[in-house]
Amino acid sequence: MSKPTRKAAVPIAAAALLAACAGVLAFFATLPSVEPLRHTNPSSTAMMEARAEEAKAQHHPFKKSWRWVPLSRISPWLKKSVVNSEDARFFDHDGIDVVETEAALEKAAARRKLGRGASTISQQLAKNLWLGEDRSLWRKVREAVLARKLETLGKDRILELYLNVAEWGEGVYGAEAASRYWFHKPASSLLPEEAALLTAMLPAPRARSPKHPSEHLRRRALAVLKLYGLYGQLTPEQVAEARKYLDEMVAGPIAAR
């Protein structure tokens, strides 16, 4: 079989380049726009829709508890604990935490298995809003691009969106609904230990119930609580005091104090 001539190779290369450019253009064309989120709150999310489909497939009713509140009406302790635990460099990166990503890749290479880690709050928000729980490489690429686009909204808006759409139990979405469901109070009134417990439920809130706390949830809640001290947000004495209340909460069913 004769080899392609140099003249024949040029059109092939050009066609390949055009196909690649078309693919890139198609990729960006299919991405959702973040602009509507600049001034409008979402009416639903991909995660909520996925849960509704799950319920339908199991012939169960889909019950959703969701109350949107502005960031100013969410306890500063929940804002701090989520950033401390989920994305400590949230206010410094542009949607992708390169340091954490490199560390996660090194860990994955050592284990020969890709783990969860390194997802920033912006990436988690992109997943919740648009991408659902698909774990494909294609989804991760879209997630990274969308995270960068979300950064144009500003950090406060990203945090407001995330805290209002995060899943906090079966059919429970957002900080306000979570606070009222688990602690019978508005999100603005959450105390450090309560915020730490809600944060400890992430990223598997349906499997980590404060009503029946596992040892893993207890350890994680305590670790989140200690981060307040590590970052100078509470004194050692305040952390110890909050820990006493946390111990009471995870020893049995939660009741409003």
PDB file of N, CA, C and O in Angstrom, residues 71 79-98 100 119-125 147 150-151 153-163 231:
ATOM      1  N   LEU A  71     -26.940  35.839  51.784  1.00  0.00           N
ATOM      2  CA  LEU A  71     -25.750  35.464  52.555  1.00  0.00           C
ATOM      3  C   LEU A  71     -25.743  36.149  53.922  1.00  0.00           C
ATOM      4  O   LEU A  71     -25.258  35.573  54.904  1.00  0.00           O
ATOM      5  N   LYS A  79     -20.473  29.869  57.335  1.00  0.00           N
ATOM      6  CA  LYS A  79     -19.606  30.334  56.243  1.00  0.00           C
ATOM      7  C   LYS A  79     -18.161  29.951  56.538  1.00  0.00           C
ATOM      8  O   LYS A  79     -17.450  29.425  55.671  1.00  0.00           O
ATOM      9  N   LYS A  80     -17.732  30.233  57.768  1.00  0.00           N
ATOM     10  CA  LYS A  80     -16.345  29.939  58.137  1.00  0.00           C
ATOM     11  C   LYS A  80     -16.059  28.441  58.106  1.00  0.00           C
ATOM     12  O   LYS A  80     -15.036  28.004  57.572  1.00  0.00           O
ATOM     13  N   SER A  81     -16.957  27.630  58.690  1.00  0.00           N
ATOM     14  CA  SER A  81     -16.677  26.198  58.787  1.00  0.00           C
ATOM     15  C   SER A  81     -16.652  25.528  57.421  1.00  0.00           C
ATOM     16  O   SER A  81     -15.831  24.645  57.161  1.00  0.00           O
ATOM     17  N   VAL A  82     -17.555  25.964  56.508  1.00  0.00           N
ATOM     18  CA  VAL A  82     -17.570  25.383  55.165  1.00  0.00           C
ATOM     19  C   VAL A  82     -16.301  25.753  54.410  1.00  0.00           C
ATOM     20  O   VAL A  82     -15.675  24.891  53.766  1.00  0.00           O
ATOM     21  N   VAL A  83     -15.888  27.000  54.481  1.00  0.00           N
ATOM     22  CA  VAL A  83     -14.655  27.408  53.798  1.00  0.00           C
ATOM     23  C   VAL A  83     -13.454  26.723  54.432  1.00  0.00           C
ATOM     24  O   VAL A  83     -12.591  26.170  53.739  1.00  0.00           O
ATOM     25  N   ASN A  84     -13.382  26.736  55.765  1.00  0.00           N
ATOM     26  CA  ASN A  84     -12.256  26.100  56.461  1.00  0.00           C
ATOM     27  C   ASN A  84     -12.080  24.643  56.053  1.00  0.00           C
ATOM     28  O   ASN A  84     -10.973  24.167  55.797  1.00  0.00           O
ATOM     29  N   SER A  85     -13.201  23.926  56.018  1.00  0.00           N
ATOM     30  CA  SER A  85     -13.167  22.482  55.809  1.00  0.00           C
ATOM     31  C   SER A  85     -13.150  22.073  54.345  1.00  0.00           C
ATOM     32  O   SER A  85     -12.437  21.144  53.953  1.00  0.00           O
ATOM     33  N   GLU A  86     -13.948  22.766  53.519  1.00  0.00           N
ATOM     34  CA  GLU A  86     -14.122  22.354  52.133  1.00  0.00           C
ATOM     35  C   GLU A  86     -13.136  23.003  51.166  1.00  0.00           C
ATOM     36  O   GLU A  86     -12.829  22.434  50.124  1.00  0.00           O
ATOM     37  N   ASP A  87     -12.656  24.203  51.508  1.00  0.00           N
ATOM     38  CA  ASP A  87     -11.875  24.948  50.514  1.00  0.00           C
ATOM     39  C   ASP A  87     -11.127  26.087  51.200  1.00  0.00           C
ATOM     40  O   ASP A  87     -11.483  27.261  51.058  1.00  0.00           O
ATOM     41  N   ALA A  88     -10.082  25.750  51.942  1.00  0.00           N
ATOM     42  CA  ALA A  88      -9.382  26.737  52.772  1.00  0.00           C
ATOM     43  C   ALA A  88      -8.799  27.899  51.976  1.00  0.00           C
ATOM     44  O   ALA A  88      -8.633  28.999  52.510  1.00  0.00           O
ATOM     45  N   ARG A  89      -8.471  27.687  50.702  1.00  0.00           N
ATOM     46  CA  ARG A  89      -7.917  28.771  49.878  1.00  0.00           C
ATOM     47  C   ARG A  89      -8.989  29.401  48.975  1.00  0.00           C
ATOM     48  O   ARG A  89      -8.676  30.008  47.953  1.00  0.00           O
ATOM     49  N   PHE A  90     -10.242  29.262  49.380  1.00  0.00           N
ATOM     50  CA  PHE A  90     -11.366  29.755  48.584  1.00  0.00           C
ATOM     51  C   PHE A  90     -11.192  31.208  48.148  1.00  0.00           C
ATOM     52  O   PHE A  90     -11.447  31.561  46.988  1.00  0.00           O
ATOM     53  N   PHE A  91     -10.778  32.060  49.058  1.00  0.00           N
ATOM     54  CA  PHE A  91     -10.679  33.482  48.738  1.00  0.00           C
ATOM     55  C   PHE A  91      -9.400  33.839  47.982  1.00  0.00           C
ATOM     56  O   PHE A  91      -9.198  34.999  47.615  1.00  0.00           O
ATOM     57  N   ASP A  92      -8.544  32.876  47.724  1.00  0.00           N
ATOM     58  CA  ASP A  92      -7.275  33.139  47.041  1.00  0.00           C
ATOM     59  C   ASP A  92      -7.188  32.556  45.633  1.00  0.00           C
ATOM     60  O   ASP A  92      -6.438  33.071  44.805  1.00  0.00           O
ATOM     61  N   HIS A  93      -7.925  31.493  45.333  1.00  0.00           N
ATOM     62  CA  HIS A  93      -7.797  30.862  44.019  1.00  0.00           C
ATOM     63  C   HIS A  93      -8.843  31.391  43.040  1.00  0.00           C
ATOM     64  O   HIS A  93      -9.739  32.159  43.412  1.00  0.00           O
ATOM     65  N   ASP A  94      -8.728  30.966  41.796  1.00  0.00           N
ATOM     66  CA  ASP A  94      -9.643  31.436  40.746  1.00  0.00           C
ATOM     67  C   ASP A  94     -10.614  30.357  40.303  1.00  0.00           C
ATOM     68  O   ASP A  94     -11.033  30.308  39.152  1.00  0.00           O
ATOM     69  N   GLY A  95     -10.988  29.486  41.229  1.00  0.00           N
ATOM     70  CA  GLY A  95     -11.934  28.422  40.919  1.00  0.00           C
ATOM     71  C   GLY A  95     -11.316  27.046  40.975  1.00  0.00           C
ATOM     72  O   GLY A  95     -11.998  26.058  41.237  1.00  0.00           O
ATOM     73  N   ILE A  96     -10.004  26.975  40.725  1.00  0.00           N
ATOM     74  CA  ILE A  96      -9.265  25.715  40.787  1.00  0.00           C
ATOM     75  C   ILE A  96      -8.115  25.898  41.765  1.00  0.00           C
ATOM     76  O   ILE A  96      -7.303  26.820  41.617  1.00  0.00           O
ATOM     77  N   ASP A  97      -8.036  25.039  42.772  1.00  0.00           N
ATOM     78  CA  ASP A  97      -6.948  25.105  43.740  1.00  0.00           C
ATOM     79  C   ASP A  97      -5.807  24.221  43.235  1.00  0.00           C
ATOM     80  O   ASP A  97      -5.825  23.002  43.384  1.00  0.00           O
ATOM     81  N   VAL A  98      -4.822  24.862  42.614  1.00  0.00           N
ATOM     82  CA  VAL A  98      -3.729  24.119  41.984  1.00  0.00           C
ATOM     83  C   VAL A  98      -2.948  23.303  43.008  1.00  0.00           C
ATOM     84  O   VAL A  98      -2.563  22.153  42.752  1.00  0.00           O
ATOM     85  N   GLU A 100      -3.960  22.003  45.926  1.00  0.00           N
ATOM     86  CA  GLU A 100      -4.717  20.822  46.342  1.00  0.00           C
ATOM     87  C   GLU A 100      -4.875  19.819  45.203  1.00  0.00           C
ATOM     88  O   GLU A 100      -4.877  18.610  45.425  1.00  0.00           O
ATOM     89  N   SER A 119     -11.653  19.330  45.096  1.00  0.00           N
ATOM     90  CA  SER A 119     -12.766  20.075  44.524  1.00  0.00           C
ATOM     91  C   SER A 119     -13.003  21.340  45.341  1.00  0.00           C
ATOM     92  O   SER A 119     -13.257  21.275  46.539  1.00  0.00           O
ATOM     93  N   THR A 120     -12.919  22.480  44.684  1.00  0.00           N
ATOM     94  CA  THR A 120     -13.171  23.744  45.354  1.00  0.00           C
ATOM     95  C   THR A 120     -14.672  23.955  45.518  1.00  0.00           C
ATOM     96  O   THR A 120     -15.489  23.225  44.940  1.00  0.00           O
ATOM     97  N   ILE A 121     -15.031  24.967  46.294  1.00  0.00           N
ATOM     98  CA  ILE A 121     -16.449  25.293  46.445  1.00  0.00           C
ATOM     99  C   ILE A 121     -17.045  25.659  45.097  1.00  0.00           C
ATOM    100  O   ILE A 121     -18.187  25.294  44.790  1.00  0.00           O
ATOM    101  N   SER A 122     -16.281  26.346  44.258  1.00  0.00           N
ATOM    102  CA  SER A 122     -16.769  26.712  42.923  1.00  0.00           C
ATOM    103  C   SER A 122     -17.029  25.473  42.082  1.00  0.00           C
ATOM    104  O   SER A 122     -18.025  25.400  41.349  1.00  0.00           O
ATOM    105  N   GLN A 123     -16.153  24.483  42.169  1.00  0.00           N
ATOM    106  CA  GLN A 123     -16.356  23.235  41.431  1.00  0.00           C
ATOM    107  C   GLN A 123     -17.566  22.474  41.970  1.00  0.00           C
ATOM    108  O   GLN A 123     -18.354  21.915  41.200  1.00  0.00           O
ATOM    109  N   GLN A 124     -17.708  22.433  43.290  1.00  0.00           N
ATOM    110  CA  GLN A 124     -18.853  21.742  43.880  1.00  0.00           C
ATOM    111  C   GLN A 124     -20.157  22.430  43.493  1.00  0.00           C
ATOM    112  O   GLN A 124     -21.176  21.770  43.261  1.00  0.00           O
ATOM    113  N   LEU A 125     -20.119  23.762  43.417  1.00  0.00           N
ATOM    114  CA  LEU A 125     -21.310  24.496  43.004  1.00  0.00           C
ATOM    115  C   LEU A 125     -21.669  24.179  41.557  1.00  0.00           C
ATOM    116  O   LEU A 125     -22.850  23.967  41.238  1.00  0.00           O
ATOM    117  N   ALA A 147     -16.308  26.212  36.819  1.00  0.00           N
ATOM    118  CA  ALA A 147     -15.833  26.799  38.075  1.00  0.00           C
ATOM    119  C   ALA A 147     -15.134  28.126  37.807  1.00  0.00           C
ATOM    120  O   ALA A 147     -15.329  29.111  38.535  1.00  0.00           O
ATOM    121  N   LEU A 150     -17.768  30.683  37.002  1.00  0.00           N
ATOM    122  CA  LEU A 150     -18.481  31.108  38.199  1.00  0.00           C
ATOM    123  C   LEU A 150     -17.704  32.163  38.975  1.00  0.00           C
ATOM    124  O   LEU A 150     -18.306  33.030  39.637  1.00  0.00           O
ATOM    125  N   GLU A 151     -16.399  32.107  38.906  1.00  0.00           N
ATOM    126  CA  GLU A 151     -15.569  33.066  39.634  1.00  0.00           C
ATOM    127  C   GLU A 151     -15.845  34.509  39.220  1.00  0.00           C
ATOM    128  O   GLU A 151     -15.586  35.436  39.982  1.00  0.00           O
ATOM    129  N   LEU A 153     -18.575  35.866  39.105  1.00  0.00           N
ATOM    130  CA  LEU A 153     -19.686  36.361  39.924  1.00  0.00           C
ATOM    131  C   LEU A 153     -19.212  36.972  41.232  1.00  0.00           C
ATOM    132  O   LEU A 153     -19.965  37.701  41.887  1.00  0.00           O
ATOM    133  N   GLY A 154     -17.984  36.669  41.627  1.00  0.00           N
ATOM    134  CA  GLY A 154     -17.468  37.144  42.908  1.00  0.00           C
ATOM    135  C   GLY A 154     -17.609  36.096  43.996  1.00  0.00           C
ATOM    136  O   GLY A 154     -18.515  35.259  43.964  1.00  0.00           O
ATOM    137  N   LYS A 155     -16.711  36.147  44.960  1.00  0.00           N
ATOM    138  CA  LYS A 155     -16.669  35.116  45.998  1.00  0.00           C
ATOM    139  C   LYS A 155     -17.921  35.095  46.874  1.00  0.00           C
ATOM    140  O   LYS A 155     -18.421  34.019  47.220  1.00  0.00           O
ATOM    141  N   ASP A 156     -18.438  36.263  47.234  1.00  0.00           N
ATOM    142  CA  ASP A 156     -19.623  36.283  48.092  1.00  0.00           C
ATOM    143  C   ASP A 156     -20.827  35.648  47.402  1.00  0.00           C
ATOM    144  O   ASP A 156     -21.598  34.909  48.028  1.00  0.00           O
ATOM    145  N   ARG A 157     -20.994  35.932  46.115  1.00  0.00           N
ATOM    146  CA  ARG A 157     -22.128  35.355  45.380  1.00  0.00           C
ATOM    147  C   ARG A 157     -21.959  33.844  45.239  1.00  0.00           C
ATOM    148  O   ARG A 157     -22.934  33.087  45.370  1.00  0.00           O
ATOM    149  N   ILE A 158     -20.746  33.384  44.988  1.00  0.00           N
ATOM    150  CA  ILE A 158     -20.486  31.940  44.888  1.00  0.00           C
ATOM    151  C   ILE A 158     -20.842  31.261  46.206  1.00  0.00           C
ATOM    152  O   ILE A 158     -21.519  30.224  46.227  1.00  0.00           O
ATOM    153  N   LEU A 159     -20.403  31.857  47.310  1.00  0.00           N
ATOM    154  CA  LEU A 159     -20.677  31.264  48.626  1.00  0.00           C
ATOM    155  C   LEU A 159     -22.175  31.295  48.929  1.00  0.00           C
ATOM    156  O   LEU A 159     -22.721  30.326  49.471  1.00  0.00           O
ATOM    157  N   GLU A 160     -22.836  32.373  48.548  1.00  0.00           N
ATOM    158  CA  GLU A 160     -24.287  32.462  48.751  1.00  0.00           C
ATOM    159  C   GLU A 160     -25.013  31.371  47.963  1.00  0.00           C
ATOM    160  O   GLU A 160     -25.903  30.694  48.491  1.00  0.00           O
ATOM    161  N   LEU A 161     -24.633  31.199  46.722  1.00  0.00           N
ATOM    162  CA  LEU A 161     -25.240  30.166  45.882  1.00  0.00           C
ATOM    163  C   LEU A 161     -24.987  28.777  46.465  1.00  0.00           C
ATOM    164  O   LEU A 161     -25.905  27.959  46.589  1.00  0.00           O
ATOM    165  N   TYR A 162     -23.743  28.504  46.813  1.00  0.00           N
ATOM    166  CA  TYR A 162     -23.377  27.183  47.314  1.00  0.00           C
ATOM    167  C   TYR A 162     -24.140  26.841  48.595  1.00  0.00           C
ATOM    168  O   TYR A 162     -24.708  25.741  48.727  1.00  0.00           O
ATOM    169  N   LEU A 163     -24.171  27.777  49.548  1.00  0.00           N
ATOM    170  CA  LEU A 163     -24.829  27.508  50.824  1.00  0.00           C
ATOM    171  C   LEU A 163     -26.331  27.395  50.679  1.00  0.00           C
ATOM    172  O   LEU A 163     -27.002  26.836  51.555  1.00  0.00           O
ATOM    173  N   TYR A 231      -7.537  28.503  62.704  1.00  0.00           N
ATOM    174  CA  TYR A 231      -7.534  29.723  61.911  1.00  0.00           C
ATOM    175  C   TYR A 231      -7.785  30.977  62.751  1.00  0.00           C
ATOM    176  O   TYR A 231      -8.024  32.056  62.207  1.00  0.00           O
TER     177      TYR A 231
END
